PDB file of C-alpha atoms in Angstrom:
ATOM      1  CA  MET A 258       0.000   0.000   0.000  1.00 46.00           C
ATOM      2  CA  LYS A 259       1.172   3.534  -0.610  1.00 41.00           C
ATOM      3  CA  LYS A 260       2.900   4.958   2.435  1.00 37.00           C
ATOM      4  CA  THR A 261       1.887   8.159   4.158  1.00 36.00           C
ATOM      5  CA  SER A 262       3.318  10.094   7.074  1.00 29.00           C
ATOM      6  CA  HIS A 263       2.626   8.557  10.467  1.00 29.00           C
ATOM      7  CA  ALA A 264       3.762   9.238  14.034  1.00 27.00           C
ATOM      8  CA  LEU A 265       5.043   5.702  14.450  1.00 27.00           C
ATOM      9  CA  PRO A 266       7.057   4.516  11.426  1.00 28.00           C
ATOM     10  CA  VAL A 267       4.732   1.611  10.737  1.00 28.00           C
ATOM     11  CA  ILE A 268       4.944   1.691   6.974  1.00 29.00           C
ATOM     12  CA  LEU A 269       8.189   3.614   6.463  1.00 25.00           C
ATOM     13  CA  LEU A 270      10.217   0.459   6.095  1.00 24.00           C
ATOM     14  CA  ILE A 271      13.797   0.593   4.903  1.00 20.00           C
ATOM     15  CA  GLY A 272      15.480  -2.774   4.415  1.00 22.00           C
ATOM     16  CA  ILE A 273      15.003  -5.604   6.868  1.00 22.00           C
ATOM     17  CA  LEU A 274      15.196  -4.985  10.588  1.00 22.00           C
ATOM     18  CA  LEU A 275      15.244  -8.301  12.375  1.00 24.00           C
ATOM     19  CA  PHE A 276      11.998  -8.897  14.189  1.00 29.00           C
ATOM     20  CA  VAL A 277      12.553  -9.452  17.858  1.00 27.00           C
ATOM     21  CA  LEU A 278      10.601 -12.444  18.734  1.00 30.00           C
ATOM     22  CA  SER A 279      14.079 -13.721  19.538  1.00 31.00           C
ATOM     23  CA  GLY A 280      13.771 -15.581  22.754  1.00 32.00           C
ATOM     24  CA  CYS A 281      10.048 -15.932  22.140  1.00 33.00           C
ATOM     25  CA  SER A 282      10.367 -19.180  20.236  1.00 36.00           C
ATOM     26  CA  SER A 283      12.677 -20.725  22.790  1.00 35.00           C
ATOM     27  CA  SER A 284      10.690 -19.532  25.795  1.00 37.00           C
ATOM     28  CA  HIS A 285       7.430 -20.636  24.259  1.00 40.00           C
ATOM     29  CA  SER A 286       8.904 -23.994  23.334  1.00 39.00           C
ATOM     30  CA  ASN A 287       9.914 -24.534  26.942  1.00 42.00           C
ATOM     31  CA  GLU A 288       6.317 -24.025  28.005  1.00 55.00           C
ATOM     32  CA  ALA A 289       4.739 -26.031  25.194  1.00 62.00           C
ATOM     33  CA  ASP A 290       3.806 -29.659  25.624  1.00 71.00           C
ATOM     34  CA  HIS A 291       5.967 -31.632  23.210  1.00 85.00           C
ATOM     35  CA  SER A 292       5.246 -35.014  24.747  1.00 80.00           C
ATOM     36  CA  GLY A 293       2.890 -36.091  21.957  1.00 86.00           C
ATOM     37  CA  PRO A 294       3.459 -36.629  18.246  1.00 92.00           C
ATOM     38  CA  LYS A 295       4.697 -33.799  16.063  1.00 93.00           C
ATOM     39  CA  ARG A 296       2.239 -31.893  13.934  1.00 94.00           C
ATOM     40  CA  ASP A 297       1.810 -33.193  10.359  1.00 96.00           C
ATOM     41  CA  SER A 298       3.393 -30.539   8.137  1.00 97.00           C
ATOM     42  CA  THR A 299       2.153 -32.040   4.863  1.00 98.00           C
ATOM     43  CA  PRO A 300       0.497 -29.192   2.924  1.00 98.00           C
ATOM     44  CA  LYS A 301      -3.199 -29.358   2.208  1.00 97.00           C
ATOM     45  CA  VAL A 302      -3.988 -27.044  -0.672  1.00 98.00           C
ATOM     46  CA  LEU A 303      -7.663 -26.646  -1.455  1.00 98.00           C
ATOM     47  CA  SER A 304      -8.220 -26.089  -5.175  1.00 97.00           C
ATOM     48  CA  PRO A 305     -11.139 -23.942  -6.354  1.00 98.00           C
ATOM     49  CA  SER A 306     -12.822 -25.173  -9.516  1.00 98.00           C
ATOM     50  CA  ALA A 307     -15.648 -24.355 -11.904  1.00 98.00           C
ATOM     51  CA  PRO A 308     -17.369 -27.674 -12.687  1.00 98.00           C
ATOM     52  CA  GLY A 309     -20.344 -26.018 -14.353  1.00 97.00           C
ATOM     53  CA  LYS A 310     -23.035 -27.568 -12.166  1.00 97.00           C
ATOM     54  CA  LYS A 311     -24.589 -24.196 -11.354  1.00 97.00           C
ATOM     55  CA  VAL A 312     -23.726 -21.373 -13.755  1.00 98.00           C
ATOM     56  CA  TYR A 313     -25.168 -17.938 -14.483  1.00 98.00           C
ATOM     57  CA  LYS A 314     -23.908 -16.523 -17.768  1.00 96.00           C
ATOM     58  CA  ASN A 315     -24.439 -14.487 -20.906  1.00 97.00           C
ATOM     59  CA  ASN A 316     -22.200 -13.443 -23.800  1.00 94.00           C
ATOM     60  CA  SER A 317     -20.102 -11.229 -21.533  1.00 96.00           C
ATOM     61  CA  ALA A 318     -19.415 -13.263 -18.421  1.00 97.00           C
ATOM     62  CA  SER A 319     -19.985 -16.433 -16.417  1.00 98.00           C
ATOM     63  CA  ILE A 320     -20.486 -16.956 -12.702  1.00 98.00           C
ATOM     64  CA  ASP A 321     -19.961 -20.541 -11.557  1.00 98.00           C
ATOM     65  CA  ALA A 322     -21.714 -20.985  -8.217  1.00 98.00           C
ATOM     66  CA  SER A 323     -21.249 -24.729  -7.989  1.00 98.00           C
ATOM     67  CA  HIS A 324     -19.213 -24.509  -4.782  1.00 98.00           C
ATOM     68  CA  ILE A 325     -21.091 -21.925  -2.745  1.00 98.00           C
ATOM     69  CA  SER A 326     -21.101 -24.333   0.187  1.00 98.00           C
ATOM     70  CA  GLU A 327     -17.284 -24.295   0.071  1.00 98.00           C
ATOM     71  CA  GLY A 328     -17.275 -20.524   0.500  1.00 98.00           C
ATOM     72  CA  TYR A 329     -16.324 -19.259  -2.947  1.00 98.00           C
ATOM     73  CA  ILE A 330     -17.533 -18.516  -6.476  1.00 98.00           C
ATOM     74  CA  MET A 331     -15.683 -18.613  -9.797  1.00 98.00           C
ATOM     75  CA  VAL A 332     -16.041 -15.754 -12.290  1.00 98.00           C
ATOM     76  CA  LYS A 333     -14.889 -15.452 -15.912  1.00 97.00           C
ATOM     77  CA  TYR A 334     -15.138 -12.451 -18.227  1.00 97.00           C
ATOM     78  CA  THR A 335     -15.567 -13.180 -21.952  1.00 95.00           C
ATOM     79  CA  GLY A 336     -16.690  -9.791 -23.265  1.00 95.00           C
ATOM     80  CA  GLY A 337     -14.634  -7.257 -25.172  1.00 93.00           C
ATOM     81  CA  LYS A 338     -14.114  -4.401 -22.718  1.00 94.00           C
ATOM     82  CA  SER A 339     -10.688  -3.574 -21.318  1.00 92.00           C
ATOM     83  CA  LYS A 340     -11.908  -2.317 -17.940  1.00 94.00           C
ATOM     84  CA  VAL A 341     -14.222  -4.644 -16.048  1.00 97.00           C
ATOM     85  CA  LYS A 342     -15.164  -4.904 -12.385  1.00 96.00           C
ATOM     86  CA  LEU A 343     -16.763  -7.532 -10.217  1.00 97.00           C
ATOM     87  CA  GLN A 344     -18.709  -6.229  -7.247  1.00 97.00           C
ATOM     88  CA  ILE A 345     -19.805  -8.504  -4.399  1.00 98.00           C
ATOM     89  CA  ALA A 346     -22.122  -7.252  -1.669  1.00 97.00           C
ATOM     90  CA  GLY A 347     -22.607  -9.763   1.153  1.00 96.00           C
ATOM     91  CA  PRO A 348     -24.769 -10.066   4.252  1.00 96.00           C
ATOM     92  CA  ASP A 349     -22.303  -7.917   6.223  1.00 92.00           C
ATOM     93  CA  GLN A 350     -23.211  -4.962   3.955  1.00 88.00           C
ATOM     94  CA  ALA A 351     -19.590  -4.554   2.812  1.00 91.00           C
ATOM     95  CA  ASN A 352     -19.107  -3.944  -0.906  1.00 94.00           C
ATOM     96  CA  TYR A 353     -16.083  -5.603  -2.474  1.00 95.00           C
ATOM     97  CA  THR A 354     -14.744  -4.539  -5.868  1.00 95.00           C
ATOM     98  CA  TYR A 355     -12.380  -6.717  -7.898  1.00 96.00           C
ATOM     99  CA  LEU A 356     -10.917  -6.248 -11.366  1.00 95.00           C
ATOM    100  CA  LEU A 357     -11.555  -8.766 -14.143  1.00 96.00           C
ATOM    101  CA  SER A 358      -9.742  -9.169 -17.444  1.00 90.00           C
ATOM    102  CA  LYS A 359     -10.626 -10.899 -20.687  1.00 87.00           C
ATOM    103  CA  GLY A 360      -8.789 -14.133 -21.345  1.00 88.00           C
ATOM    104  CA  ALA A 361      -7.858 -14.713 -17.713  1.00 92.00           C
ATOM    105  CA  GLY A 362     -10.263 -17.640 -17.378  1.00 95.00           C
ATOM    106  CA  TYR A 363     -12.100 -18.430 -14.178  1.00 97.00           C
ATOM    107  CA  MET A 364     -10.861 -16.764 -11.017  1.00 97.00           C
ATOM    108  CA  ALA A 365     -11.877 -17.558  -7.445  1.00 98.00           C
ATOM    109  CA  PHE A 366     -13.533 -15.026  -5.146  1.00 98.00           C
ATOM    110  CA  PRO A 367     -14.387 -15.658  -1.480  1.00 98.00           C
ATOM    111  CA  LEU A 368     -17.810 -15.450   0.120  1.00 98.00           C
ATOM    112  CA  ASN A 369     -16.149 -14.027   3.179  1.00 94.00           C
ATOM    113  CA  ALA A 370     -19.206 -12.710   5.029  1.00 95.00           C
ATOM    114  CA  GLY A 371     -20.501 -16.177   5.847  1.00 95.00           C
ATOM    115  CA  ASN A 372     -24.035 -17.442   5.323  1.00 97.00           C
ATOM    116  CA  GLY A 373     -26.632 -15.234   3.690  1.00 97.00           C
ATOM    117  CA  SER A 374     -27.474 -13.403   0.499  1.00 98.00           C
ATOM    118  CA  TYR A 375     -24.825 -12.076  -1.892  1.00 98.00           C
ATOM    119  CA  SER A 376     -25.409  -9.681  -4.785  1.00 98.00           C
ATOM    120  CA  LEU A 377     -22.966 -10.199  -7.654  1.00 98.00           C
ATOM    121  CA  SER A 378     -22.494  -7.613 -10.410  1.00 98.00           C
ATOM    122  CA  ILE A 379     -20.104  -7.629 -13.359  1.00 98.00           C
ATOM    123  CA  LEU A 380     -19.631  -4.113 -14.689  1.00 98.00           C
ATOM    124  CA  GLU A 381     -18.096  -3.013 -17.997  1.00 97.00           C
ATOM    125  CA  ASN A 382     -16.544   0.393 -18.512  1.00 96.00           C
ATOM    126  CA  VAL A 383     -18.401   2.384 -21.168  1.00 93.00           C
ATOM    127  CA  SER A 384     -16.567   5.731 -20.918  1.00 92.00           C
ATOM    128  CA  GLY A 385     -14.584   7.664 -18.364  1.00 91.00           C
ATOM    129  CA  ASP A 386     -15.710   6.526 -14.922  1.00 91.00           C
ATOM    130  CA  SER A 387     -19.041   5.183 -16.159  1.00 95.00           C
ATOM    131  CA  TYR A 388     -19.823   1.470 -15.971  1.00 96.00           C
ATOM    132  CA  ALA A 389     -22.779  -0.576 -17.184  1.00 97.00           C
ATOM    133  CA  VAL A 390     -24.036  -3.875 -15.779  1.00 97.00           C
ATOM    134  CA  ALA A 391     -22.996  -6.814 -17.957  1.00 97.00           C
ATOM    135  CA  LEU A 392     -24.300  -9.552 -15.668  1.00 98.00           C
ATOM    136  CA  GLU A 393     -25.841  -9.565 -12.213  1.00 97.00           C
ATOM    137  CA  GLN A 394     -27.071 -12.311  -9.947  1.00 98.00           C
ATOM    138  CA  THR A 395     -28.159 -12.821  -6.363  1.00 98.00           C
ATOM    139  CA  ILE A 396     -27.149 -16.038  -4.634  1.00 98.00           C
ATOM    140  CA  SER A 397     -27.864 -17.495  -1.230  1.00 98.00           C
ATOM    141  CA  ALA A 398     -24.935 -19.073   0.586  1.00 97.00           C
ATOM    142  CA  LYS A 399     -24.944 -21.742   3.255  1.00 97.00           C
ATOM    143  CA  ILE A 400     -21.289 -22.473   3.892  1.00 98.00           C
ATOM    144  CA  LYS A 401     -20.598 -25.819   5.519  1.00 97.00           C
ATOM    145  CA  ASP A 402     -17.547 -24.601   7.447  1.00 95.00           C
ATOM    146  CA  ARG A 403     -17.086 -20.935   8.413  1.00 91.00           C
ATOM    147  CA  PHE A 404     -13.326 -21.204   7.949  1.00 92.00           C
ATOM    148  CA  LEU A 405     -13.384 -22.390   4.326  1.00 97.00           C
ATOM    149  CA  PRO A 406     -13.281 -18.916   2.741  1.00 97.00           C
ATOM    150  CA  PHE A 407     -10.042 -18.383   4.659  1.00 95.00           C
ATOM    151  CA  LEU A 408      -8.448 -21.678   3.646  1.00 97.00           C
ATOM    152  CA  TYR A 409      -9.019 -21.615  -0.113  1.00 98.00           C
ATOM    153  CA  PRO A 410      -6.801 -19.567  -2.428  1.00 98.00           C
ATOM    154  CA  ASN A 411      -8.476 -16.645  -4.187  1.00 97.00           C
ATOM    155  CA  GLN A 412      -7.594 -13.854  -6.596  1.00 96.00           C
ATOM    156  CA  TYR A 413      -5.628 -11.872  -3.989  1.00 95.00           C
ATOM    157  CA  VAL A 414      -4.072 -14.860  -2.230  1.00 97.00           C
ATOM    158  CA  TRP A 415      -3.276 -17.237  -5.052  1.00 97.00           C
ATOM    159  CA  PHE A 416      -1.241 -20.401  -4.539  1.00 98.00           C
ATOM    160  CA  THR A 417      -1.267 -24.014  -5.693  1.00 98.00           C
ATOM    161  CA  ALA A 418       0.297 -27.245  -4.481  1.00 97.00           C
ATOM    162  CA  LYS A 419       3.288 -26.427  -6.733  1.00 97.00           C
ATOM    163  CA  SER A 420       3.848 -22.942  -5.311  1.00 98.00           C
ATOM    164  CA  ASN A 421       7.237 -22.330  -3.727  1.00 98.00           C
ATOM    165  CA  ALA A 422       5.460 -20.466  -0.947  1.00 98.00           C
ATOM    166  CA  VAL A 423       3.611 -23.670  -0.063  1.00 98.00           C
ATOM    167  CA  LYS A 424       6.844 -25.655  -0.072  1.00 98.00           C
ATOM    168  CA  LYS A 425       8.528 -23.080   2.137  1.00 98.00           C
ATOM    169  CA  GLY A 426       5.534 -23.112   4.456  1.00 98.00           C
ATOM    170  CA  GLN A 427       5.908 -26.869   4.810  1.00 98.00           C
ATOM    171  CA  LYS A 428       9.585 -26.482   5.656  1.00 98.00           C
ATOM    172  CA  LEU A 429       8.790 -23.887   8.294  1.00 98.00           C
ATOM    173  CA  ALA A 430       6.107 -26.145   9.777  1.00 98.00           C
ATOM    174  CA  GLU A 431       8.419 -29.120  10.208  1.00 97.00           C
ATOM    175  CA  ASN A 432       9.352 -30.127  13.750  1.00 95.00           C
ATOM    176  CA  THR A 433       6.419 -28.310  15.335  1.00 95.00           C
ATOM    177  CA  TRP A 434       3.727 -29.633  17.628  1.00 93.00           C
ATOM    178  CA  THR A 435       1.057 -26.943  17.350  1.00 89.00           C
ATOM    179  CA  ASP A 436      -0.482 -24.478  14.896  1.00 90.00           C
ATOM    180  CA  LEU A 437       0.746 -21.666  17.109  1.00 86.00           C
ATOM    181  CA  GLU A 438       4.338 -22.730  16.576  1.00 90.00           C
ATOM    182  CA  VAL A 439       3.760 -22.793  12.821  1.00 93.00           C
ATOM    183  CA  VAL A 440       2.391 -19.245  12.963  1.00 91.00           C
ATOM    184  CA  GLN A 441       5.481 -18.131  14.884  1.00 89.00           C
ATOM    185  CA  ASN A 442       7.868 -19.761  12.408  1.00 94.00           C
ATOM    186  CA  VAL A 443       6.138 -18.321   9.359  1.00 94.00           C
ATOM    187  CA  TYR A 444       5.825 -14.913  10.989  1.00 91.00           C
ATOM    188  CA  ASN A 445       9.487 -14.794  11.956  1.00 91.00           C
ATOM    189  CA  TYR A 446      10.651 -15.951   8.529  1.00 94.00           C
ATOM    190  CA  VAL A 447       8.655 -13.422   6.533  1.00 92.00           C
ATOM    191  CA  THR A 448       9.528 -10.482   8.766  1.00 89.00           C
ATOM    192  CA  LYS A 449      13.219 -11.370   8.603  1.00 90.00           C
ATOM    193  CA  HIS A 450      13.491 -12.177   4.914  1.00 93.00           C
ATOM    194  CA  VAL A 451      11.211  -9.699   3.171  1.00 93.00           C
ATOM    195  CA  ALA A 452      12.250  -6.050   2.882  1.00 92.00           C
ATOM    196  CA  TYR A 453       9.755  -3.271   2.307  1.00 90.00           C
ATOM    197  CA  ASP A 454       9.895  -1.942  -1.273  1.00 91.00           C
ATOM    198  CA  ASN A 455       9.464   1.810  -1.012  1.00 89.00           C
ATOM    199  CA  ALA A 456       9.679   2.395  -4.765  1.00 92.00           C
ATOM    200  CA  LYS A 457       6.950  -0.141  -5.412  1.00 92.00           C
ATOM    201  CA  ALA A 458       4.767   1.393  -2.718  1.00 88.00           C
ATOM    202  CA  GLU A 459       5.062   4.800  -4.376  1.00 90.00           C
ATOM    203  CA  ASN A 460       4.076   3.458  -7.792  1.00 91.00           C
ATOM    204  CA  VAL A 461       1.654   0.609  -7.103  1.00 88.00           C
ATOM    205  CA  SER A 462      -1.386   0.761  -9.370  1.00 88.00           C
ATOM    206  CA  TYR A 463      -5.053   0.352  -8.538  1.00 85.00           C
ATOM    207  CA  GLY A 464      -6.086  -3.296  -8.574  1.00 86.00           C
ATOM    208  CA  TYR A 465      -2.624  -4.590  -7.730  1.00 91.00           C
ATOM    209  CA  ILE A 466      -2.592  -8.364  -7.115  1.00 94.00           C
ATOM    210  CA  PRO A 467       0.228  -9.927  -5.055  1.00 96.00           C
ATOM    211  CA  ASN A 468       2.350 -12.770  -6.414  1.00 97.00           C
ATOM    212  CA  VAL A 469       3.435 -14.806  -3.394  1.00 98.00           C
ATOM    213  CA  ASP A 470       6.190 -16.724  -5.164  1.00 98.00           C
ATOM    214  CA  GLU A 471       7.627 -13.505  -6.574  1.00 97.00           C
ATOM    215  CA  THR A 472       7.711 -11.983  -3.094  1.00 97.00           C
ATOM    216  CA  LEU A 473       9.428 -15.093  -1.753  1.00 97.00           C
ATOM    217  CA  LYS A 474      11.971 -15.070  -4.598  1.00 97.00           C
ATOM    218  CA  THR A 475      12.875 -11.385  -4.526  1.00 97.00           C
ATOM    219  CA  GLY A 476      12.608 -10.866  -0.780  1.00 96.00           C
ATOM    220  CA  LYS A 477      10.895  -7.525  -1.390  1.00 94.00           C
ATOM    221  CA  GLY A 478       7.328  -6.283  -1.325  1.00 93.00           C
ATOM    222  CA  ILE A 479       4.700  -3.928   0.014  1.00 91.00           C
ATOM    223  CA  CYS A 480       2.366  -4.655   2.902  1.00 90.00           C
ATOM    224  CA  PHE A 481      -0.059  -6.480   0.598  1.00 92.00           C
ATOM    225  CA  ASP A 482       2.783  -8.816  -0.459  1.00 94.00           C
ATOM    226  CA  TYR A 483       3.845  -9.523   3.142  1.00 93.00           C
ATOM    227  CA  ALA A 484       0.290 -10.380   4.128  1.00 92.00           C
ATOM    228  CA  ALA A 485      -0.447 -12.498   1.036  1.00 95.00           C
ATOM    229  CA  LEU A 486       2.749 -14.523   1.459  1.00 97.00           C
ATOM    230  CA  MET A 487       2.037 -15.319   5.092  1.00 95.00           C
ATOM    231  CA  THR A 488      -1.591 -16.084   4.302  1.00 95.00           C
ATOM    232  CA  SER A 489      -0.686 -18.582   1.578  1.00 98.00           C
ATOM    233  CA  MET A 490       1.815 -20.366   3.817  1.00 98.00           C
ATOM    234  CA  LEU A 491      -0.619 -20.637   6.721  1.00 96.00           C
ATOM    235  CA  ARG A 492      -3.664 -21.624   4.676  1.00 96.00           C
ATOM    236  CA  SER A 493      -1.702 -24.421   3.033  1.00 98.00           C
ATOM    237  CA  GLN A 494      -0.914 -25.639   6.563  1.00 97.00           C
ATOM    238  CA  ARG A 495      -4.663 -25.819   7.362  1.00 95.00           C
ATOM    239  CA  ILE A 496      -4.559 -22.680   9.504  1.00 92.00           C
ATOM    240  CA  PRO A 497      -7.470 -20.331   8.670  1.00 92.00           C
ATOM    241  CA  THR A 498      -6.054 -16.914   7.840  1.00 92.00           C
ATOM    242  CA  LYS A 499      -7.613 -13.638   6.748  1.00 91.00           C
ATOM    243  CA  LEU A 500      -5.765 -11.119   4.638  1.00 91.00           C
ATOM    244  CA  GLU A 501      -7.204  -7.866   5.963  1.00 87.00           C
ATOM    245  CA  VAL A 502      -7.102  -4.448   4.344  1.00 87.00           C
ATOM    246  CA  GLY A 503      -7.959  -1.207   6.077  1.00 86.00           C
ATOM    247  CA  TYR A 504      -6.343   1.603   7.989  1.00 84.00           C
ATOM    248  CA  ALA A 505      -3.427   1.498  10.400  1.00 79.00           C
ATOM    249  CA  GLY A 506      -3.706   4.976  11.828  1.00 80.00           C
ATOM    250  CA  GLU A 507      -4.035   7.207   8.755  1.00 81.00           C
ATOM    251  CA  THR A 508      -2.299   4.765   6.424  1.00 81.00           C
ATOM    252  CA  TYR A 509      -4.090   2.393   4.072  1.00 82.00           C
ATOM    253  CA  HIS A 510      -2.510  -0.909   4.913  1.00 84.00           C
ATOM    254  CA  ALA A 511      -2.750  -4.703   4.829  1.00 85.00           C
ATOM    255  CA  TRP A 512      -2.157  -7.207   7.618  1.00 86.00           C
ATOM    256  CA  ILE A 513      -3.399 -10.645   8.622  1.00 85.00           C
ATOM    257  CA  SER A 514      -5.528 -12.281  11.262  1.00 86.00           C
ATOM    258  CA  THR A 515      -5.188 -15.960  11.976  1.00 87.00           C
ATOM    259  CA  TYR A 516      -7.056 -18.555  13.986  1.00 83.00           C
ATOM    260  CA  VAL A 517      -5.428 -21.380  15.884  1.00 74.00           C
ATOM    261  CA  ASP A 518      -6.730 -23.802  18.440  1.00 72.00           C
ATOM    262  CA  ASP A 519      -3.900 -23.109  20.860  1.00 56.00           C
ATOM    263  CA  LYS A 520      -4.564 -20.615  23.643  1.00 51.00           C
ATOM    264  CA  GLY A 521      -1.962 -18.201  24.835  1.00 41.00           C
ATOM    265  CA  TRP A 522       0.233 -15.209  24.115  1.00 45.00           C
ATOM    266  CA  VAL A 523       3.199 -14.922  21.817  1.00 46.00           C
ATOM    267  CA  ASP A 524       5.404 -12.345  23.499  1.00 51.00           C
ATOM    268  CA  ASP A 525       2.393 -10.059  24.002  1.00 55.00           C
ATOM    269  CA  ILE A 526       2.405  -9.206  20.293  1.00 59.00           C
ATOM    270  CA  ILE A 527       0.053 -11.850  18.923  1.00 59.00           C
ATOM    271  CA  LYS A 528      -2.768 -12.975  21.148  1.00 58.00           C
ATOM    272  CA  PHE A 529      -4.865 -16.076  20.599  1.00 57.00           C
ATOM    273  CA  ASP A 530      -7.689 -17.082  22.906  1.00 58.00           C
ATOM    274  CA  GLY A 531      -8.735 -20.160  20.928  1.00 55.00           C
ATOM    275  CA  LYS A 532     -11.968 -18.559  19.771  1.00 61.00           C
ATOM    276  CA  ASN A 533     -11.419 -15.138  18.260  1.00 63.00           C
ATOM    277  CA  TRP A 534      -9.468 -13.598  15.400  1.00 60.00           C
ATOM    278  CA  GLN A 535      -6.671 -11.308  16.560  1.00 67.00           C
ATOM    279  CA  LEU A 536      -4.466  -8.771  14.829  1.00 67.00           C
ATOM    280  CA  MET A 537      -1.096  -9.790  13.446  1.00 72.00           C
ATOM    281  CA  ASP A 538       0.732  -7.405  11.143  1.00 82.00           C
ATOM    282  CA  PRO A 539       3.887  -8.773   9.454  1.00 83.00           C
ATOM    283  CA  THR A 540       4.864  -5.436   7.882  1.00 84.00           C
ATOM    284  CA  LEU A 541       4.835  -3.724  11.253  1.00 83.00           C
ATOM    285  CA  ALA A 542       6.982  -6.423  12.787  1.00 85.00           C
ATOM    286  CA  ALA A 543       9.588  -6.134  10.054  1.00 85.00           C
ATOM    287  CA  SER A 544       9.938  -2.392  10.540  1.00 81.00           C
ATOM    288  CA  ASN A 545      10.074  -1.701  14.266  1.00 82.00           C
ATOM    289  CA  ASP A 546      11.631  -2.736  17.533  1.00 82.00           C
ATOM    290  CA  LYS A 547       9.833  -5.108  19.864  1.00 76.00           C
ATOM    291  CA  GLU A 548       8.529  -2.550  22.355  1.00 80.00           C
ATOM    292  CA  SER A 549       7.098  -0.332  19.599  1.00 82.00           C
ATOM    293  CA  VAL A 550       5.290  -3.294  18.055  1.00 80.00           C
ATOM    294  CA  LYS A 551       3.778  -4.276  21.412  1.00 77.00           C
ATOM    295  CA  LYS A 552       2.550  -0.770  22.126  1.00 79.00           C
ATOM    296  CA  TYR A 553       1.064  -0.312  18.661  1.00 79.00           C
ATOM    297  CA  VAL A 554      -0.605  -3.685  18.142  1.00 75.00           C
ATOM    298  CA  ASN A 555      -2.058  -3.812  21.647  1.00 72.00           C
ATOM    299  CA  ASP A 556      -4.007  -0.629  20.868  1.00 77.00           C
ATOM    300  CA  LYS A 557      -6.739  -2.010  18.602  1.00 71.00           C
ATOM    301  CA  ASN A 558      -7.860   1.540  17.785  1.00 76.00           C
ATOM    302  CA  HIS A 559      -4.869   1.761  15.442  1.00 79.00           C
ATOM    303  CA  TYR A 560      -6.496  -0.787  13.102  1.00 81.00           C
ATOM    304  CA  VAL A 561      -9.740  -0.355  11.208  1.00 84.00           C
ATOM    305  CA  VAL A 562     -10.647  -3.299   8.961  1.00 82.00           C
ATOM    306  CA  LYS A 563     -12.370  -2.389   5.702  1.00 87.00           C
ATOM    307  CA  PHE A 564     -12.081  -5.655   3.769  1.00 88.00           C
ATOM    308  CA  ASN A 565     -10.854  -9.200   4.276  1.00 88.00           C
ATOM    309  CA  TYR A 566      -9.839 -11.702   1.637  1.00 92.00           C
TER     310      TYR A 566
END
């Protein structure tokens, strides 16, 4: 996300400052119960598909709603316009806007507001900022598991079983006993090995989509890239994770929330109570010292969630 001035240098990241959960892993490991079997680190990558069992379409676009119960839809644009949007309005009243492109084939989009009615609209640009409806449909979702939208890949968090991010996530999950330990390992790795790309942040275009393997390869990215990389690693390890976009202070920003069954604190920076989503911001951790991160993250007023993916 584009950086702006802020009292605490949350987004003004220059290079990689080692995140100081040092000591956290060892101290937590001493407290953890490692008497049982190790956690299975074999990736489980859910693959969205468009089998055509329930499709709404015309000459411009197709919406495959065959897997509503899995928490996602597939959308394909086949018209001739260069600027096309998909808008999804769910039961939480939030309006999500995605960009579509001709020839891209089906892409997956999450039904992230849970059960209820969703209004889907595919809009084509006619001139300037004016758009016309190419296809619209209302669907009713009954999702069999509330975590599924945050386990599947989607347009903003795309990965497959062959992704290097998935393979790296498996490596980081080896020799762990709990999901919480996996979260720590992934968190520490990303915040140590990805540097904030100031030039990219200044020039990022509207509709930017992260490439998790590119971020892993180059070791550089903006907050969206940090969050997408961590999300892909954790989802492929069966850990439900939300990529959240909103405001950190006055800055438009991206971070993640994750759910694990383990209860407890991780150095007072990431809190899990076994039931609720909590804030975890990998960009913040990569940019600041430990005490600054604690002070900032513990004040939930600093974060205002607008969207989650």
